[in-house]
Coordinates of C-alpha atoms in Angstrom, one line a residue:
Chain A
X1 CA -28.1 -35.5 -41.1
X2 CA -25.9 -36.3 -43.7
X3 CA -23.2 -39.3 -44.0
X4 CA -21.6 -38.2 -40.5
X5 CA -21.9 -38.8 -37.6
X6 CA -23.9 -36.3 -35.1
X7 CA -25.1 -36.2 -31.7
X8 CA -28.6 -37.7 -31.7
X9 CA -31.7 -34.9 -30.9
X10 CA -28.3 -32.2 -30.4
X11 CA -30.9 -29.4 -31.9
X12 CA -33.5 -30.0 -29.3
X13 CA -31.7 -30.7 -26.1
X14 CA -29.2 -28.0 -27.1
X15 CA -31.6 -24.8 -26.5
X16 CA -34.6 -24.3 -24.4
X17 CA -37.4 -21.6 -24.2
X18 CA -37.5 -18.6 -22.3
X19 CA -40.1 -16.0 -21.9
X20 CA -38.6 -12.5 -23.3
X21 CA -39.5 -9.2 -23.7
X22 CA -38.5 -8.5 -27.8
X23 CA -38.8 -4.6 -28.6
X24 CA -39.3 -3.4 -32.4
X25 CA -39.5 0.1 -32.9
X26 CA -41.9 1.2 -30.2
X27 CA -43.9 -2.1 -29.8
X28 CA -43.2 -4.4 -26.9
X29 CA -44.0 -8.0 -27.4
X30 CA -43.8 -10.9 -24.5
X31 CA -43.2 -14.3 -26.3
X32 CA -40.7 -17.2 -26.1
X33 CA -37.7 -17.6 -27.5
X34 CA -34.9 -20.1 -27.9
X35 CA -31.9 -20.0 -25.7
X36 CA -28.7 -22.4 -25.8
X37 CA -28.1 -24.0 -22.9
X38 CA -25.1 -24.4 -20.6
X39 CA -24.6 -26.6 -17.9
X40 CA -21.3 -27.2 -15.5
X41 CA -19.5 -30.4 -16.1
X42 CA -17.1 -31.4 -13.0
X43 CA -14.3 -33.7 -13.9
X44 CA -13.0 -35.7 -11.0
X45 CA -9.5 -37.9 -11.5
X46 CA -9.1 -41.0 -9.0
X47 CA -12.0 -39.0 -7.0
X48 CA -9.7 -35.6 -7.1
X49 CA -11.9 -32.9 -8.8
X50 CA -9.5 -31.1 -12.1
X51 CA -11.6 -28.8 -13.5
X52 CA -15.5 -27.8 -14.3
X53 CA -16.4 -27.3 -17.6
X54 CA -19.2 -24.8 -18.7
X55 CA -20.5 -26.6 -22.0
X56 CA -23.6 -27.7 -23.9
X57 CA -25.5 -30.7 -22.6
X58 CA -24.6 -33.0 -24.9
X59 CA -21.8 -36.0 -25.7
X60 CA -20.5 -35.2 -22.4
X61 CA -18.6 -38.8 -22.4
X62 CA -17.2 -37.6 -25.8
X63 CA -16.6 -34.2 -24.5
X64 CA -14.9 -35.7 -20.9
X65 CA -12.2 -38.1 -22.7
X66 CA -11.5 -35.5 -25.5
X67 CA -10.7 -33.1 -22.8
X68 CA -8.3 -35.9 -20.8
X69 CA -6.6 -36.4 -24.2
X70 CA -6.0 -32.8 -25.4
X71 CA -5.1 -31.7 -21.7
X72 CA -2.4 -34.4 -21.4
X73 CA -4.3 -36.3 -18.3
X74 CA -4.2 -39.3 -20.3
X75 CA -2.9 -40.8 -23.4
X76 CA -4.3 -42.8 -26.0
X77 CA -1.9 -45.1 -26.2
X78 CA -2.5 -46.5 -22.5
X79 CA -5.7 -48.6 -21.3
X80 CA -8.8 -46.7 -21.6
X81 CA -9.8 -45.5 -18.6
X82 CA -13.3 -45.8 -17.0
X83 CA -15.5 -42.9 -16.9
X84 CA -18.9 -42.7 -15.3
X85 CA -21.1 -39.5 -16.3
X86 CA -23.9 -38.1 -14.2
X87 CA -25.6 -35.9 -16.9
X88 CA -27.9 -34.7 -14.1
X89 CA -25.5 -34.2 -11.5
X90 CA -23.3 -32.5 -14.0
X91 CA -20.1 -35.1 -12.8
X92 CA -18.1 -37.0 -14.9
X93 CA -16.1 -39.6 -12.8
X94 CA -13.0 -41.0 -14.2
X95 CA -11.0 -43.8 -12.9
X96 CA -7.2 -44.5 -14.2
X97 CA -5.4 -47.6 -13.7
X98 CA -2.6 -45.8 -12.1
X99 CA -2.4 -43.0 -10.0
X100 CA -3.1 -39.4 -11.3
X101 CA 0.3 -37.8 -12.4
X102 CA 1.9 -35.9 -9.3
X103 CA 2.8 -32.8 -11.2
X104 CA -0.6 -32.5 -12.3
X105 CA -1.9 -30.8 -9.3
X106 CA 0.9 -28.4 -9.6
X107 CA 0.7 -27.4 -13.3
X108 CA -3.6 -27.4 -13.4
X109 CA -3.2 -25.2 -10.3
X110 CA -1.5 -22.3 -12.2
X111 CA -3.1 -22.5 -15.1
X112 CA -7.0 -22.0 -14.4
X113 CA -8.7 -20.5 -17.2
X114 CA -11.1 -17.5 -17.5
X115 CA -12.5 -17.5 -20.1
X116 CA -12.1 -17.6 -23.6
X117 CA -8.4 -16.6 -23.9
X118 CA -6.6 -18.2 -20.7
X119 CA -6.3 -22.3 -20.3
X120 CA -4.6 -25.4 -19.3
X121 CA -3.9 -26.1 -22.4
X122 CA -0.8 -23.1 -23.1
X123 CA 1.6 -24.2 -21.4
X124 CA 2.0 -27.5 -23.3
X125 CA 2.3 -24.6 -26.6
X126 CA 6.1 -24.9 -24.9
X127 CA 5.6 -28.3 -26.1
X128 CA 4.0 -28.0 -29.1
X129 CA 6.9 -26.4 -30.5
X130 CA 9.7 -28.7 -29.3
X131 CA 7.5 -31.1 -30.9
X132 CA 8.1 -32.8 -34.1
X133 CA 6.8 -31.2 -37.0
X134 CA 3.2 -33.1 -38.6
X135 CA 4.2 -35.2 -41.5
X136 CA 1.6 -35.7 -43.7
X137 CA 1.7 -35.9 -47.3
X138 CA -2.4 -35.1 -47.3
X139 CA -3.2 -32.3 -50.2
X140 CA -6.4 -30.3 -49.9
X141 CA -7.8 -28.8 -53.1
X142 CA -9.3 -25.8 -53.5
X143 CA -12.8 -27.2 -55.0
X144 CA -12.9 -29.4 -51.8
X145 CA -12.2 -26.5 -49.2
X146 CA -14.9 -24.3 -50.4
X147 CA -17.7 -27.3 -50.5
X148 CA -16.4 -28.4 -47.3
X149 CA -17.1 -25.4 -45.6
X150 CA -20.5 -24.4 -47.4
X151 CA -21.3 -28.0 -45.9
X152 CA -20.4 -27.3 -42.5
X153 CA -22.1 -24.3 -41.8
X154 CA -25.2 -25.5 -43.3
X155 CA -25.2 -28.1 -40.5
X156 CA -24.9 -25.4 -38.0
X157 CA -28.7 -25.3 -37.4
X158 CA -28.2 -24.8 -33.4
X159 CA -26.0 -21.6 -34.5
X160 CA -29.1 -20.0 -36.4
X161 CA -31.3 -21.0 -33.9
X162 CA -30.0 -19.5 -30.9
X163 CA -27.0 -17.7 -32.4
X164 CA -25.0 -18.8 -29.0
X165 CA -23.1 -21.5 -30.0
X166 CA -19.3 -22.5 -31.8
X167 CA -19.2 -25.9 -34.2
X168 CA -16.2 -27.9 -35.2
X169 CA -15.8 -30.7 -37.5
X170 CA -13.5 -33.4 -39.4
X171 CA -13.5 -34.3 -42.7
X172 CA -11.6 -36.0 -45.0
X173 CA -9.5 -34.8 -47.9
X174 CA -12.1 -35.8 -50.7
X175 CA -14.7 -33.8 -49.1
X176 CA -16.9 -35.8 -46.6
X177 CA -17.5 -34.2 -43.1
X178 CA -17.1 -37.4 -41.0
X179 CA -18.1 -35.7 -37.5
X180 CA -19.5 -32.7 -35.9
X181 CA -19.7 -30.9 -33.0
X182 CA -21.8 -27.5 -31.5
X183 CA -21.0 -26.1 -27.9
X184 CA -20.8 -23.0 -26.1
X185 CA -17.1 -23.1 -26.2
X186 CA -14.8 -23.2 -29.1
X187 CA -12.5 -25.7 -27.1
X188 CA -15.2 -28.0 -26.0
X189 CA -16.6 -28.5 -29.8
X190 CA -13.2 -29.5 -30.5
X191 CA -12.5 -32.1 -27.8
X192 CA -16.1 -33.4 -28.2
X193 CA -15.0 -34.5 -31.8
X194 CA -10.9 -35.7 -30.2
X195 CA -13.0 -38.0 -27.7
X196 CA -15.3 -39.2 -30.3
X197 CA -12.5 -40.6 -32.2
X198 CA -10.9 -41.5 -29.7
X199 CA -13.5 -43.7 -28.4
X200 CA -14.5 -45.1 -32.0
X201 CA -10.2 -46.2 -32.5
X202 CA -10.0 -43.7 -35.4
X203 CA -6.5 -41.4 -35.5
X204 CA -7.0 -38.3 -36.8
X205 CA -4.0 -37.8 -38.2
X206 CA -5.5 -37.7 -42.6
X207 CA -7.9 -35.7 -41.3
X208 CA -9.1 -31.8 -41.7
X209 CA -10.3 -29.7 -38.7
X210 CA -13.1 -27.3 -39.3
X211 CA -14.1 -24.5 -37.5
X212 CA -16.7 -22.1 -37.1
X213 CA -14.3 -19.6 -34.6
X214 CA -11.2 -18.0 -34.1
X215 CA -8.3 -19.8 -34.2
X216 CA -6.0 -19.5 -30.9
X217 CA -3.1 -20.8 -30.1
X218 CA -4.9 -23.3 -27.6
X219 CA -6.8 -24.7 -30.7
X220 CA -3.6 -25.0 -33.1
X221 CA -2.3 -26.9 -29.6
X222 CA -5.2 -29.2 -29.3
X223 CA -5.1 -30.1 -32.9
X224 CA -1.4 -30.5 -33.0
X225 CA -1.6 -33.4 -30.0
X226 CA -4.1 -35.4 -32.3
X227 CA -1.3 -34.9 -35.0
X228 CA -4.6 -33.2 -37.5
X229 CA -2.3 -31.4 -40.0
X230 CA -4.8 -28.9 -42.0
X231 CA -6.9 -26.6 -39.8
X232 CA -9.9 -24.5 -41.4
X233 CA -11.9 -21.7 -40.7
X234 CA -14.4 -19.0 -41.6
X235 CA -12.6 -17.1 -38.9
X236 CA -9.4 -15.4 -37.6
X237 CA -6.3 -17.0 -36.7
X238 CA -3.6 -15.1 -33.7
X239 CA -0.5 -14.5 -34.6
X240 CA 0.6 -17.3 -32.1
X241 CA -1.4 -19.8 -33.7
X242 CA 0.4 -18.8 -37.0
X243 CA 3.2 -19.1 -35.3
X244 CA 3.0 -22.3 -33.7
X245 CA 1.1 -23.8 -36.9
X246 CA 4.1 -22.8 -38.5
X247 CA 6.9 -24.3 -36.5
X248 CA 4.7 -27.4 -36.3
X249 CA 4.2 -27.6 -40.3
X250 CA 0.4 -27.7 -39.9
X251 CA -1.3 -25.9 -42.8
X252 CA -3.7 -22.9 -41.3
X253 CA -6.3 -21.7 -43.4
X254 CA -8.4 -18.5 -42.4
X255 CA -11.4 -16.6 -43.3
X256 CA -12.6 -18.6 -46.1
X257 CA -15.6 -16.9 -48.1
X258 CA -16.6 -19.2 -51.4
X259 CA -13.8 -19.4 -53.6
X260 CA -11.5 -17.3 -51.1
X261 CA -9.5 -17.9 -48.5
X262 CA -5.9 -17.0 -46.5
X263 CA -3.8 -19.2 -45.5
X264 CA -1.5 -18.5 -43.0
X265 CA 1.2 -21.4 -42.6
X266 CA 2.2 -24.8 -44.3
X267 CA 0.6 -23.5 -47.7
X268 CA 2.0 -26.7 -49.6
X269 CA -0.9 -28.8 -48.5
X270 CA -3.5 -26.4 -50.7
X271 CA -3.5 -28.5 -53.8
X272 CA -2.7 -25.3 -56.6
X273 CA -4.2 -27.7 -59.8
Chain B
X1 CA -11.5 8.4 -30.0
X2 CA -14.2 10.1 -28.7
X3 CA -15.3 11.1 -25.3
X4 CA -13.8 8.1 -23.5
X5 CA -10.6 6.0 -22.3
X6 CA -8.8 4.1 -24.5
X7 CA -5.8 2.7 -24.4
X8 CA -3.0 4.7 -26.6
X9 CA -2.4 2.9 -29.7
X10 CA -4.1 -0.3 -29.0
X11 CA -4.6 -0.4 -33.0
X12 CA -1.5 -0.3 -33.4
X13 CA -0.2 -2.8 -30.6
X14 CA -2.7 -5.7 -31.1
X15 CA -2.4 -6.5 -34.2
X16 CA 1.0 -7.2 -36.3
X17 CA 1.5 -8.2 -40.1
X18 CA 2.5 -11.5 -41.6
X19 CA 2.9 -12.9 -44.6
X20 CA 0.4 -14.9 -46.0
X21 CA -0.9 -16.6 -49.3
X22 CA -4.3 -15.3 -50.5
X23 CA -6.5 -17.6 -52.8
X24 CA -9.0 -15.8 -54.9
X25 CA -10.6 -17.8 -57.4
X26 CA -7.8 -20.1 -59.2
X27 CA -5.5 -17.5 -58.2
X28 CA -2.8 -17.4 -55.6
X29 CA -1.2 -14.3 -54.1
X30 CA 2.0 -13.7 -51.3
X31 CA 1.1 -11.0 -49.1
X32 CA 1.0 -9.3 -46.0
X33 CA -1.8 -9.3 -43.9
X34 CA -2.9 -8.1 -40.0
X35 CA -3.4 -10.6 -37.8
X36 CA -4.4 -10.0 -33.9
X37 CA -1.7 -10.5 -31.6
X38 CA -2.1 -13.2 -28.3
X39 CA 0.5 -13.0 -25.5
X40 CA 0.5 -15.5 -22.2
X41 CA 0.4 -13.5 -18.9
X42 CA 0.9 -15.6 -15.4
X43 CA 0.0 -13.6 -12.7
X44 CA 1.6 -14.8 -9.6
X45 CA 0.5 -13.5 -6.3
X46 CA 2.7 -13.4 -3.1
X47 CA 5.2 -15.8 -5.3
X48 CA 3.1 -18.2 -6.1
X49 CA 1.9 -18.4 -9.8
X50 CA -2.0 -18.7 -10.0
X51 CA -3.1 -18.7 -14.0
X52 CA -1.8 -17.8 -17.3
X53 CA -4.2 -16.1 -19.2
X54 CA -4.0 -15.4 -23.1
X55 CA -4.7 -12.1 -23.9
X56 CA -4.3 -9.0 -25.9
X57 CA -1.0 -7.4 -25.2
X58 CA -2.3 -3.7 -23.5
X59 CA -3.7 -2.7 -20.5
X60 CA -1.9 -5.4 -19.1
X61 CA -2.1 -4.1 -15.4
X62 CA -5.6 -3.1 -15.5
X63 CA -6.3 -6.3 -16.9
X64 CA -4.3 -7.7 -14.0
X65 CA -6.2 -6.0 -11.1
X66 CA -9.4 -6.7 -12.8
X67 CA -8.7 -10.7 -12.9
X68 CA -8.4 -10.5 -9.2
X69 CA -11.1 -8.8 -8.2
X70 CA -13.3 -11.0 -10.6
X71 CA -12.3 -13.7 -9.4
X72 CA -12.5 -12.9 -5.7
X73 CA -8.5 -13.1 -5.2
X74 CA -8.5 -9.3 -4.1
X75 CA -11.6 -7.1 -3.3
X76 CA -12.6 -3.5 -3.3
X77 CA -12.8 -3.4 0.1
X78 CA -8.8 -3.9 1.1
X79 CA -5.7 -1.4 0.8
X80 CA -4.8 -1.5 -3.3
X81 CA -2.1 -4.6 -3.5
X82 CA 1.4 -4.4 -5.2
X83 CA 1.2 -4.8 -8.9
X84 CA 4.6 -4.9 -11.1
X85 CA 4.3 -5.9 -14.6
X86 CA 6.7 -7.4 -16.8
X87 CA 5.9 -6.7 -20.5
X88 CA 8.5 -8.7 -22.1
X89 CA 8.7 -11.7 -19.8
X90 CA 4.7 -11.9 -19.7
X91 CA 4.5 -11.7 -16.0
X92 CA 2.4 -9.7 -13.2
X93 CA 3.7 -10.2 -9.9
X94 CA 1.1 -9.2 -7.1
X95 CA 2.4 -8.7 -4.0
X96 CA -0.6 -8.6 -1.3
X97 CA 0.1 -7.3 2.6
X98 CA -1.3 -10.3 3.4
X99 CA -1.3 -14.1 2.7
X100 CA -3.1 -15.8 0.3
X101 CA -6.2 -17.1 1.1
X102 CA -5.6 -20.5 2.1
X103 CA -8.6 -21.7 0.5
X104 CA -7.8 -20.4 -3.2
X105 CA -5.4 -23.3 -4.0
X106 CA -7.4 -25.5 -3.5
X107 CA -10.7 -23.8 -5.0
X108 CA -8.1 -22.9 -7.8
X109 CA -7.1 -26.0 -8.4
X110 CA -10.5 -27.5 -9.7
X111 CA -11.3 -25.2 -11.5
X112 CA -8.9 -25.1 -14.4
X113 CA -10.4 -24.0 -17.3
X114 CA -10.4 -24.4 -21.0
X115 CA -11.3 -22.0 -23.2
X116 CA -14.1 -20.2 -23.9
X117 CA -16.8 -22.3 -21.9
X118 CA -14.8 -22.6 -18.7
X119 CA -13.5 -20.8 -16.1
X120 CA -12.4 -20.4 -12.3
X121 CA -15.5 -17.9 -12.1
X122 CA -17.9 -20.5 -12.0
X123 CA -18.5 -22.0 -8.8
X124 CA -19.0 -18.3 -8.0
X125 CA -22.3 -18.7 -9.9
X126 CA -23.6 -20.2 -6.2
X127 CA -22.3 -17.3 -4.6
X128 CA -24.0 -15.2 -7.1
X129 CA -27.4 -16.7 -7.0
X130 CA -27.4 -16.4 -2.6
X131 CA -25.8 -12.3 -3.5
X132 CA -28.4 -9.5 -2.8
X133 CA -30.5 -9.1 -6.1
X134 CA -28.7 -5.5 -7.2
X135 CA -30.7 -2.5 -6.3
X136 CA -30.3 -0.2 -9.0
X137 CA -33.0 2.4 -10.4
X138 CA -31.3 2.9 -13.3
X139 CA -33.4 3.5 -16.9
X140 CA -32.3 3.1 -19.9
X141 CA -34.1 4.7 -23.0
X142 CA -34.8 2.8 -26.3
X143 CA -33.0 5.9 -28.3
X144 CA -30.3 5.7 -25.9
X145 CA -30.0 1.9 -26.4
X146 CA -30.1 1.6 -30.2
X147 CA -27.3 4.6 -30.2
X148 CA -24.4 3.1 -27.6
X149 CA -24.4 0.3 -29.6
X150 CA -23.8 1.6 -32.6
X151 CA -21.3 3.8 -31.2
X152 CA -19.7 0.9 -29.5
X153 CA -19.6 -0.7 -32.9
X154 CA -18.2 1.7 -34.3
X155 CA -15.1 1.6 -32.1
X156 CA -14.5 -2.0 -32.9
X157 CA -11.9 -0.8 -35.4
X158 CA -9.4 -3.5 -34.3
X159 CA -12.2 -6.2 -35.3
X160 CA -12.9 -4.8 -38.3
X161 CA -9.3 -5.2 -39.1
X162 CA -8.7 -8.4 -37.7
X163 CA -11.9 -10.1 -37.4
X164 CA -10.4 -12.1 -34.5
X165 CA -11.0 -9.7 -30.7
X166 CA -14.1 -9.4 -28.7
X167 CA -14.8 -5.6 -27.0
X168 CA -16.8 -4.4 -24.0
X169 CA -17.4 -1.1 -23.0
X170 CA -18.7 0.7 -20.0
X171 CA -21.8 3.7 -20.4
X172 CA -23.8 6.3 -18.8
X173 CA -27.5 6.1 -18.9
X174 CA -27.4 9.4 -20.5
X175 CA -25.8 7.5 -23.5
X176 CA -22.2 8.2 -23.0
X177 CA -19.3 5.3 -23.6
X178 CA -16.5 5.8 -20.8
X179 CA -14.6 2.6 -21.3
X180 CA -13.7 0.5 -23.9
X181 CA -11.5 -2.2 -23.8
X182 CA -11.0 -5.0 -27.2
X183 CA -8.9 -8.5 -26.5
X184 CA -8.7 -11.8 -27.9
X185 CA -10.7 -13.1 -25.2
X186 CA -14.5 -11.7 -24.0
X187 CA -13.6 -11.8 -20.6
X188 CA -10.1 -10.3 -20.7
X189 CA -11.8 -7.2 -22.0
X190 CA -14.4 -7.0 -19.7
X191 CA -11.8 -7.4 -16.8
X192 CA -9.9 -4.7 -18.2
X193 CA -13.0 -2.6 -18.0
X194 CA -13.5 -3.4 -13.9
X195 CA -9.5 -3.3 -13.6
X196 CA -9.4 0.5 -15.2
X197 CA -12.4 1.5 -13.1
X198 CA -10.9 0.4 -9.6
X199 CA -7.7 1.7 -10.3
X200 CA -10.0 5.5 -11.1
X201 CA -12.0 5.0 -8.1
X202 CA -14.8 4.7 -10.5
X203 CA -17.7 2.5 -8.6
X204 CA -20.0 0.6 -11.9
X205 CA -23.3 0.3 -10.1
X206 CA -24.4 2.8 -12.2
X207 CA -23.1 2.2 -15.6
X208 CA -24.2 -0.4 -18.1
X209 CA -22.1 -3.4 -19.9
X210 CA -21.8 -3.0 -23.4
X211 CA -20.4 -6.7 -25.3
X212 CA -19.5 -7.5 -28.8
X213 CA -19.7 -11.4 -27.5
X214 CA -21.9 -14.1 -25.9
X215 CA -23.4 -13.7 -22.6
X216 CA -22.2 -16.5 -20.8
X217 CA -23.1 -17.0 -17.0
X218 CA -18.9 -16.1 -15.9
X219 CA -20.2 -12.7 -17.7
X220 CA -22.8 -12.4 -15.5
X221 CA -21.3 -13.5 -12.3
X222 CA -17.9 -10.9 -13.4
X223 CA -20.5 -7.9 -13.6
X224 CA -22.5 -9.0 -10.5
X225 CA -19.4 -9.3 -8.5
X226 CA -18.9 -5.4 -9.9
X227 CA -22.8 -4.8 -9.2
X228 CA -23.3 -3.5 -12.7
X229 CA -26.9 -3.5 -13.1
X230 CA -27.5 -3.2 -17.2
X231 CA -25.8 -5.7 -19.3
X232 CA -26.2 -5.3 -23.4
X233 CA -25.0 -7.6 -26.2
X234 CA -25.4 -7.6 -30.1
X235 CA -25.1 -11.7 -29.7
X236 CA -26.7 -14.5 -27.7
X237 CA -27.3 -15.3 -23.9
X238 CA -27.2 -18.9 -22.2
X239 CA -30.0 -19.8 -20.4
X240 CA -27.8 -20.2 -17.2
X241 CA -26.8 -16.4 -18.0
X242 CA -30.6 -15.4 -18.1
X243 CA -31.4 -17.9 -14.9
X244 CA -28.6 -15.9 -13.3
X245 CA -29.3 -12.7 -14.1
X246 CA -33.4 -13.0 -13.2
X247 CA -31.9 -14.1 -9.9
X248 CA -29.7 -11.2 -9.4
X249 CA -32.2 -8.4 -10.9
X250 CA -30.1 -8.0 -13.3
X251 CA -31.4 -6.2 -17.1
X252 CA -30.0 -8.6 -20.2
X253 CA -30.7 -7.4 -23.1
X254 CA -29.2 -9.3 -26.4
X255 CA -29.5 -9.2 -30.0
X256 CA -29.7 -5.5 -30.4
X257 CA -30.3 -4.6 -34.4
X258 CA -31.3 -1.0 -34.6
X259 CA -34.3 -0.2 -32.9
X260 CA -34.6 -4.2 -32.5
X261 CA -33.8 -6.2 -29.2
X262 CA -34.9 -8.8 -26.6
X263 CA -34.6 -8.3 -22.9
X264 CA -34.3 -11.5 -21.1
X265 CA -33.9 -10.5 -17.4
X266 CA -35.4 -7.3 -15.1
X267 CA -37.1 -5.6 -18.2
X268 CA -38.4 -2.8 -16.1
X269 CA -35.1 -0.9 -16.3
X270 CA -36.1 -0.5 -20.3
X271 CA -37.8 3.0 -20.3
X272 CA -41.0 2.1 -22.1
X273 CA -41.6 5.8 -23.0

C-alpha cells in the first residue's frame, strides 16, 4: 500500500476458497481456488428498508453513506446522520434527524435496479443535466494520466486474484492516487470512495475519478453530484455518459492504453504541453 | 449470423458515432469513433411504473417480458399479458388480466438497486435456495465446451467494436448456439434470452447459459427461476453464486481458455470421456 488510503486486510477478507474441479486438456484436477465474495447489504431509513445492496464485505460504513449521498437520501451539507452497521447481519441502520423525504418511497419504488444497467440513480440524469455545468480550472497532463493509471491497476491485486471484481479510485492532478476501492459492482466501488470522503470532510471537487469499468451514464451521474470534473478509464464510455459528461462540462477519458487514450467530452482539461 | 436468432441489425443499432479527440503519443487527433448506445426503459404494469432499466436499445419487448418473468412479476404458468412498446418515448406498458400483486410494491420498494451489484432479484436468492435442486441429465462434452465458447466469442462483434456490452447466449448440448443477445448490462441480455424463449414457446431446461460477464448470484437465481441447468462463463463466479448454484444442482463452470476451465458447482454434468 502506497501513500493512499486503502481498506485494511481488503485482499484477504475480499475472496475465500472453494473446492473446484479445474479441467486442462483431458486431466481433471480437485483443488481450491479463490473466489470473491458477495454478501447483501440492507439499508434501512428511520427503520424503513430502501434497498439491499449485493457488494464486497468491506467499508460497508463507507459504502452505506456514499450510497445516501450519490442516491440523493441525504446531503452533505446537513448533520451527519447516524448509521449503525451489522456486518454479520448484513444491515446497515441509518437514523436521520428528520423524517425520510415523502417522495422517496414513490421515486425508489419505480426505479428498482437489475442489474448492471438499470438504477435509482437515472432518473436524477434529468437532473444532472439541468444542473450547472462543473467549473473547474483543474488541467490533467498527459505524463500524469498514463502513470496514474499504470498505478491504479497495479493496485488491483483482488482483480488478478479472483478476476471478479471492479476498482475505482481518486487522485489528484499531480499524480497521487489518494483512495481506492474493489467491489463486485462498478457503482459500489465508486460510492465506497464518495462515503469515504465524505466521512474524512474532503470535497472532491480537484479531484480525478478512476475506473477500472465501463462508464454508464449512472457513473458520469454519481460523479457529477460530488462535482469530480475529470473521469478516467481503461474502459468504454455510453453514448449517454458522453452525452451527459458533455452537457455537464466534465472531461471523459476512455480506453487509455500507455501513452493512448480517447477522450470523449470537456477535452480542455487534457493539458496538450 | 449463423445458425441462430439474432436480432436484425443489432450492430448497427447499438452502437452510434461521435466525435472524439484521440491522444497518441504527444499527438492529438479529432475523430469519430463508435460508442455503445444506453436508452432508459420504465416498464409500467397495469399503470403503475415499476423500474427503469438502462439498456441496449433492441429487443426491447423481449427484454420486457423477460424482466417480468425474472423477477417473478409474471410467470410461465398464466395467459401471456399485454405488452405495447414505445421506442421513442422509452416505455413498455404491461397490461396484465389481473391486478398486481399486492405484495410487489412493497417487496419492490426495498429493493431498489444500483448498478451492477444490486438488484430486485435478490431476496429471491431465499426462494432459490428452498426451490427443488433442478433435475436435469444433461452432459456436456469437453470438445463441445471449448467450441460454444469460442463460437459465442466470436459473435461478440458489437464488443469488439465498442468494448463496452456484455452477451449471453443460449446452446444445445449437441453444441449448437440458438440465442444470442449483447446489452450494456449482463442481466438485460440474459433476460432477453428468457424473454425471446417464452415468447417461442421454447422451455430452457435443456439448454445451457453461455456469459461474456461475472457470475453473480441474481445470475444464478435469473437462470434457476428459468430452470436452466448448465451455466458457462469466460469470467469469475461469487462465492454466493457457487453457494447458490451447489444448492440448486446447478453446473458453473467459469474461466473457460481453450481446453482450460474450472467447474465450481454439480461437476457431474461435465462428460469426463
Amino acid at each position: 500500500m502506497r501513500g493512499g488510503v486503502c481498506y485494511a486486510g481488503v485482499a484477504v477478507e475480499n475472496a475465500r476458497k472453494v473446492a473446484i474441479t479445474r479441467w486442462r486438456e483431458d486431466r481433471a484436477e480437485e483443488l481450491e481456488d479463490e473466489v470473491v465474495r458477495e454478501v447483501p447489504l440492507t439499508i434501512s431509513v428511520n427503520g424503513r428498508e430502501l434497498v439491499t445492496l449485493l457488494c464486497s464485505p468491506v467499508g460497508l460504513r463507507e459504502l452505506t453513506f456514499g450510497f445516501l449521498l450519490s442516491e440523493g437520501i441525504i446531503s452533505a451539507d446537513e448533520p451527519r446522520p447516524e448509521v449503525e452497521i451489522n456486518e454479520t447481519g448484513g444491515y446497515a441502520q441509518v437514523t436521520l434527524a428528520r423524517p425520510l423525504a415523502p417522495e422517496l418511497g414513490q421515486a425508489l419504488s419505480r426505479l428498482v435496479g437489475s442489474g448492471c444497467a438499470a438504477s435509482a440513480s437515472f432518473y436524477r440524469a434529468a437532473d444532472a443535466e439541468q444542473a450547472q455545468p462543473i467549473q473547474s480550472s483543474l488541467k490533467l497532463s498527459r505524463p500524469v494520466l498514463g502513470t496514474l493509471m499504470k498505478d491504479f491497476q497495479e493496485r488491483s491485486e483482488l482483480y488478478r486474484r479472483t478476476g471478479g471484481v471492479h476498482a475505482a479510485g481518486l487522485a489528484t492532478a499531480a499524480g497521487k492516487i489518494i483512495s481506492f476501492s474493489e467491489d463486485i459492482g462498478r457503482h459500489n466501488a465508486l460510492d465506497r470512495l464518495i462515503g469515504e470522503a465524505y466521512l474524512r470532510g474532503r470535497p472532491l471537487g480537484d479531484l480525478i475519478l478512476l475506473s477500472s469499468g465501463r462508464l454508464s451514464s449512472e457513473i458520469v451521474v454519481k460523479a457529477a453530484k460530488a462535482r469530480i470534473p475529470v473521469l478516467v478509464s481503461r474502459s468504454a464510455p455510453t453514448d449517454l455518459a458522453v452525452l451527459l459528461a458533455r452537457k455537464l462540462a466534465m472531461t471523459l477519458v476512455g480506453f487509455v492504453r500507455g501513452k493512448r487514450f480517447n477522450v470523449y467530452a470537456a477535452a480542455e482539461r487534457i493539458d496538450a504541453s
